PDB file of C-alpha atoms and ligand atoms in Angstrom:
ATOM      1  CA  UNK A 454      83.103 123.880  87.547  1.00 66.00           C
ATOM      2  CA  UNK A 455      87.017 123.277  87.436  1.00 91.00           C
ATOM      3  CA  UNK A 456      87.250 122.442  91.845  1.00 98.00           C
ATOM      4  CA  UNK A 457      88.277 118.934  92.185  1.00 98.00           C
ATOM      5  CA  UNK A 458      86.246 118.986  95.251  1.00 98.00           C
ATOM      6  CA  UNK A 459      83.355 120.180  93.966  1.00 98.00           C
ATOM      7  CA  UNK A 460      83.688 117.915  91.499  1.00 98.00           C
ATOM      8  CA  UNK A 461      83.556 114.790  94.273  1.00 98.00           C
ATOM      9  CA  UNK A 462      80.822 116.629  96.251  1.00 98.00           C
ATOM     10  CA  UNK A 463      78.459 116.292  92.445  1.00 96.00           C
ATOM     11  CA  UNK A 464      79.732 113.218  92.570  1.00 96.00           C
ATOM     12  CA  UNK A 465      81.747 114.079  88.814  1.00 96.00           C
ATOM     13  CA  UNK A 466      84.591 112.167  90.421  1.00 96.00           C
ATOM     14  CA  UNK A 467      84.073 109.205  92.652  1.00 95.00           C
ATOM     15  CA  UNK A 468      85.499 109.051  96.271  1.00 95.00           C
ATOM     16  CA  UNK A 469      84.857 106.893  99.189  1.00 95.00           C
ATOM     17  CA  UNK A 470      83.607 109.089 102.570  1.00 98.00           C
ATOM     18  CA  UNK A 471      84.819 107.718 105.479  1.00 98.00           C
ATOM     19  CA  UNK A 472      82.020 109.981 107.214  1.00 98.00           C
ATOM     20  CA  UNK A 473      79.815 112.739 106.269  1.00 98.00           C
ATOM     21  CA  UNK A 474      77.094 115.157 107.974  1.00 98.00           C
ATOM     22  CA  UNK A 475      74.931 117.909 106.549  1.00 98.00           C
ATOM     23  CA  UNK A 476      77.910 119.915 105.104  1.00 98.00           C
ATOM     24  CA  UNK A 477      80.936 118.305 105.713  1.00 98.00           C
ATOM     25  CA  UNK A 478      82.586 114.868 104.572  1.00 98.00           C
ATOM     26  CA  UNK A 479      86.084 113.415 104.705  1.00 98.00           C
ATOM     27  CA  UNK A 480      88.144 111.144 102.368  1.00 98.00           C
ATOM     28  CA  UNK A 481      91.327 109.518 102.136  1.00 98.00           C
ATOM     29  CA  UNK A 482      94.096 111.951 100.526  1.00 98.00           C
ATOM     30  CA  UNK A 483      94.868 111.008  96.906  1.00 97.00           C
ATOM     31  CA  UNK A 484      98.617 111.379  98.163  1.00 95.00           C
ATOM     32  CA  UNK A 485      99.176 109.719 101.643  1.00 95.00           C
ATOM     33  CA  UNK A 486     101.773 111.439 103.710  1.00 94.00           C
ATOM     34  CA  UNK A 487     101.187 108.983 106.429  1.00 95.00           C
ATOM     35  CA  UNK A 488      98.820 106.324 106.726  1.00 95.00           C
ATOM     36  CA  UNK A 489      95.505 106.911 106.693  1.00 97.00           C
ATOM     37  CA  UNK A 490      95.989 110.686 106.090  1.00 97.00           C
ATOM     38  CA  UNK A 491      92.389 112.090 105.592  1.00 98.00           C
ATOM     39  CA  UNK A 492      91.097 115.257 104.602  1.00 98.00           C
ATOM     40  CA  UNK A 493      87.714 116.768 106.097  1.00 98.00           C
ATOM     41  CA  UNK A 494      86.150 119.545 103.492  1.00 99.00           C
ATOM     42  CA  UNK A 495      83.089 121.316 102.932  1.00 98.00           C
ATOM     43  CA  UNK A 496      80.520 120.233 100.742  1.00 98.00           C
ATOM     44  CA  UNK A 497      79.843 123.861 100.206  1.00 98.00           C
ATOM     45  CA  UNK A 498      82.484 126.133  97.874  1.00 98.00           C
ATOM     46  CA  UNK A 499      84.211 127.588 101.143  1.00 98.00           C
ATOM     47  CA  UNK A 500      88.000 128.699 100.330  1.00 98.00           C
ATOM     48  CA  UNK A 501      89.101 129.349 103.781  1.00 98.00           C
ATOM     49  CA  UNK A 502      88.365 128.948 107.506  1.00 98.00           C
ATOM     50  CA  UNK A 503      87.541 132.704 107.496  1.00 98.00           C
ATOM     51  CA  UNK A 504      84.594 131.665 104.788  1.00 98.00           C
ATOM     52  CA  UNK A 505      83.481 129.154 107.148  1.00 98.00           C
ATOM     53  CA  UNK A 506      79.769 130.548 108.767  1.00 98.00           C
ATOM     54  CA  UNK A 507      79.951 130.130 112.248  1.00 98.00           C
ATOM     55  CA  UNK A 508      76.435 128.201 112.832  1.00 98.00           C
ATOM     56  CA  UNK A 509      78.889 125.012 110.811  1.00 98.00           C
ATOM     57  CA  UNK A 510      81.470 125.100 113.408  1.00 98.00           C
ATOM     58  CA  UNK A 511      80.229 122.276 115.089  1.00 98.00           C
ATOM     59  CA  UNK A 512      79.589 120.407 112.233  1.00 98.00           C
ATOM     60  CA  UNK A 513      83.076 120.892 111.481  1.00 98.00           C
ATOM     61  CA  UNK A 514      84.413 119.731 114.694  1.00 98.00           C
ATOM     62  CA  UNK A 515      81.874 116.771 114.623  1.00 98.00           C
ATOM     63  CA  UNK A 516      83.124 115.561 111.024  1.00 98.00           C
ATOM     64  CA  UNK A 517      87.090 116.252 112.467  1.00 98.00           C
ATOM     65  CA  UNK A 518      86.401 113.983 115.573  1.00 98.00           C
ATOM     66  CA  UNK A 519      84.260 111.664 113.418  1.00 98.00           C
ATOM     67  CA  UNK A 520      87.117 111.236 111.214  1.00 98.00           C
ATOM     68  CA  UNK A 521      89.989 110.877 113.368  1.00 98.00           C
ATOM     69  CA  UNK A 522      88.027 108.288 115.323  1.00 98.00           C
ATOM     70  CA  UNK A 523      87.396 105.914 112.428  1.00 98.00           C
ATOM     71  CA  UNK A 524      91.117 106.571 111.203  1.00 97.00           C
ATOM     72  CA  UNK A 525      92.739 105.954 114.552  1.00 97.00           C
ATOM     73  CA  UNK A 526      90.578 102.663 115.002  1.00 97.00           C
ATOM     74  CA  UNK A 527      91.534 101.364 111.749  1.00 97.00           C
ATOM     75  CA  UNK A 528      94.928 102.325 111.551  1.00 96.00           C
ATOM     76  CA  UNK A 529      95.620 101.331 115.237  1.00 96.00           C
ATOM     77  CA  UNK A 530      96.903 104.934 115.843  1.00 97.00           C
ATOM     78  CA  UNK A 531      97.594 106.917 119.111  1.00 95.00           C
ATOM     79  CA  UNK A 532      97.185 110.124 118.393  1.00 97.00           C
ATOM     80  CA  UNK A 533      96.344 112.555 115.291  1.00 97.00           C
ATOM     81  CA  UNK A 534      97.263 116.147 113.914  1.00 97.00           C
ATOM     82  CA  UNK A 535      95.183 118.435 112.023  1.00 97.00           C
ATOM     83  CA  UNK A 536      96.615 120.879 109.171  1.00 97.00           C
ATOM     84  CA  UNK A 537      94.590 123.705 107.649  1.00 97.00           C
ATOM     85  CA  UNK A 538      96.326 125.543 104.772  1.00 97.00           C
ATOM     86  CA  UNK A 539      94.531 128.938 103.929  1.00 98.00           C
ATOM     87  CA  UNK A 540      95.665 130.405 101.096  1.00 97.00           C
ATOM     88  CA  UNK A 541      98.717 130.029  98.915  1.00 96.00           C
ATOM     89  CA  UNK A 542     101.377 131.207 100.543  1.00 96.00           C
ATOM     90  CA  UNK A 543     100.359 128.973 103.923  1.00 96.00           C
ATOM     91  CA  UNK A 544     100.663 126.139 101.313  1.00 95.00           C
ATOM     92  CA  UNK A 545      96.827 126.089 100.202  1.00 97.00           C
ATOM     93  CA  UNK A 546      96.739 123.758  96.520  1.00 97.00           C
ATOM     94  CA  UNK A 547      93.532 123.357  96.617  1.00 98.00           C
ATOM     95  CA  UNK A 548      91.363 126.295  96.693  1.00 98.00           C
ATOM     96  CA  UNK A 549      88.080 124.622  98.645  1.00 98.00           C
ATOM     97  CA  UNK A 550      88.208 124.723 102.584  1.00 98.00           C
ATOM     98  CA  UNK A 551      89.449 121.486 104.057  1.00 98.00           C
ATOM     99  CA  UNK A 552      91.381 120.128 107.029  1.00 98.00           C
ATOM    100  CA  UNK A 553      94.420 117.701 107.111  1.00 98.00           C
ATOM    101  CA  UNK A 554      93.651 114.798 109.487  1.00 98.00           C
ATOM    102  CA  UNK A 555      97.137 113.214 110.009  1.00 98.00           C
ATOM    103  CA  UNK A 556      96.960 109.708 112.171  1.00 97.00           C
ATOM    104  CA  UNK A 557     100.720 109.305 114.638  1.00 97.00           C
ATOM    105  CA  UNK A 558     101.769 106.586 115.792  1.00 95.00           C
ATOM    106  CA  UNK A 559     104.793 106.781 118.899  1.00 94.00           C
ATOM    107  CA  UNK A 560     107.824 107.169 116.774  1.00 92.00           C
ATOM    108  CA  UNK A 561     106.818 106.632 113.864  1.00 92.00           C
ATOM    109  CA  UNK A 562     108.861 109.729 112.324  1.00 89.00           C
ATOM    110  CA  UNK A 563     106.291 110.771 110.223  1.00 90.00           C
ATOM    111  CA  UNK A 564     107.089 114.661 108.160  1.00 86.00           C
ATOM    112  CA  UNK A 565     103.384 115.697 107.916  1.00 85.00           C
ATOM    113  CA  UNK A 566     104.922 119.641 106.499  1.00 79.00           C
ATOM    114  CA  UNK A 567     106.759 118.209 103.537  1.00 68.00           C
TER     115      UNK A 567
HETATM  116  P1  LIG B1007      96.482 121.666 100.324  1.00 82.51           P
HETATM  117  O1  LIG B1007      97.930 121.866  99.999  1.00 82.51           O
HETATM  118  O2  LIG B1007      96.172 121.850 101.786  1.00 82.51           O
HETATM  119  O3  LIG B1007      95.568 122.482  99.420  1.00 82.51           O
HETATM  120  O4  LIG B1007      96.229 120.140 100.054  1.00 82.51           O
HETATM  121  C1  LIG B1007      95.419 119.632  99.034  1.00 82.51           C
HETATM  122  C2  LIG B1007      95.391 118.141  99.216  1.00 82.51           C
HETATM  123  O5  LIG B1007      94.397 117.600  98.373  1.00 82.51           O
HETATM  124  C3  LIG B1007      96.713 117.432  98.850  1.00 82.51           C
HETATM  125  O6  LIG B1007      97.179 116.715  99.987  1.00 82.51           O
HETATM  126  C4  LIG B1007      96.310 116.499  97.709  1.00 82.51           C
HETATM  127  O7  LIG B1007      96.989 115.274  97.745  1.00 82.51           O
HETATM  128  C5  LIG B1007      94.815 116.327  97.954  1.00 82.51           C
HETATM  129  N1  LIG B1007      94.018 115.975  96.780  1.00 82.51           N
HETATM  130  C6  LIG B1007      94.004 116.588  95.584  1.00 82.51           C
HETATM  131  N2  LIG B1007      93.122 115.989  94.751  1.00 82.51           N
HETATM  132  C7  LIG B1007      92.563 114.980  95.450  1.00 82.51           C
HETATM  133  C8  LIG B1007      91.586 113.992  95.159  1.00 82.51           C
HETATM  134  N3  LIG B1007      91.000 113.905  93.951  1.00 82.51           N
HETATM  135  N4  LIG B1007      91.237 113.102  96.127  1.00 82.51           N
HETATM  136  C9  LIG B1007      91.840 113.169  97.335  1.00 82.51           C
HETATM  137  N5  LIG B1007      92.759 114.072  97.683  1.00 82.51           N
HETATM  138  C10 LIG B1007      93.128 114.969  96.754  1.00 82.51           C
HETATM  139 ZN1  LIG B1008      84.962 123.716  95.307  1.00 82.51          ZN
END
């Protein structure tokens, strides 16, 4: 299996979650944009939101809130954005769902679409 994030849902590569359910979990991005910028993906091979069965949309939203409540206490932020990239030309690297959690601070002139 070449995904890098099926690789950290086998557990081939290591990660730390900073919160998980049934079939979501979220991590710190390997390449921080902004502070505490955290990505929320499926543990399941999903490539895009459209792949995404709807009986796991709340599990989705529950990881996403999760997330950005953990982040925002521990990075003493104000506010967050999420970013989902589906499919190349909308920017999509990695080919396994996930969602861009992006912490903001009041001024704090963060470029989260570089
Ligand atoms: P995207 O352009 O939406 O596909 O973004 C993929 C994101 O995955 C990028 O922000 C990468 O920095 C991040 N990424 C790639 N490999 C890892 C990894 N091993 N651990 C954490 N984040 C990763
Ligand atoms: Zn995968």
């Amino acid at each position: 299996m070449e995904c890098i994030f099926c690789k950290i849902v086998n557990g081939e590569i290591h990660s730390n979650k900073i919160y998980e359910n049934d079939n979501f979990f979220s991590i710190l991005d390997i390449n921080q944009k902004v502070d505490g910028h955290s990505l929320v993906i499926s543990k399941q091979h999903f490539v895009t939101l459209l792949d995404i069965p709807e009986d796991l949309s709340s599990e989705l939203i529950d990881c996403i809130k999760k997330t950005a409540e953990i982040i925002i206490r521990g990075k003493n932020a104000e506010g967050f954005n999420i970013v989902n990239n589906n499919s190349e030309s909308a920017g999509q690297l990695v080919n396994h769902f996930h969602v861009h959690l992006f912490p903001r601070k009041k001024n704090d002139n963060a470029n989260i679409f570089s």
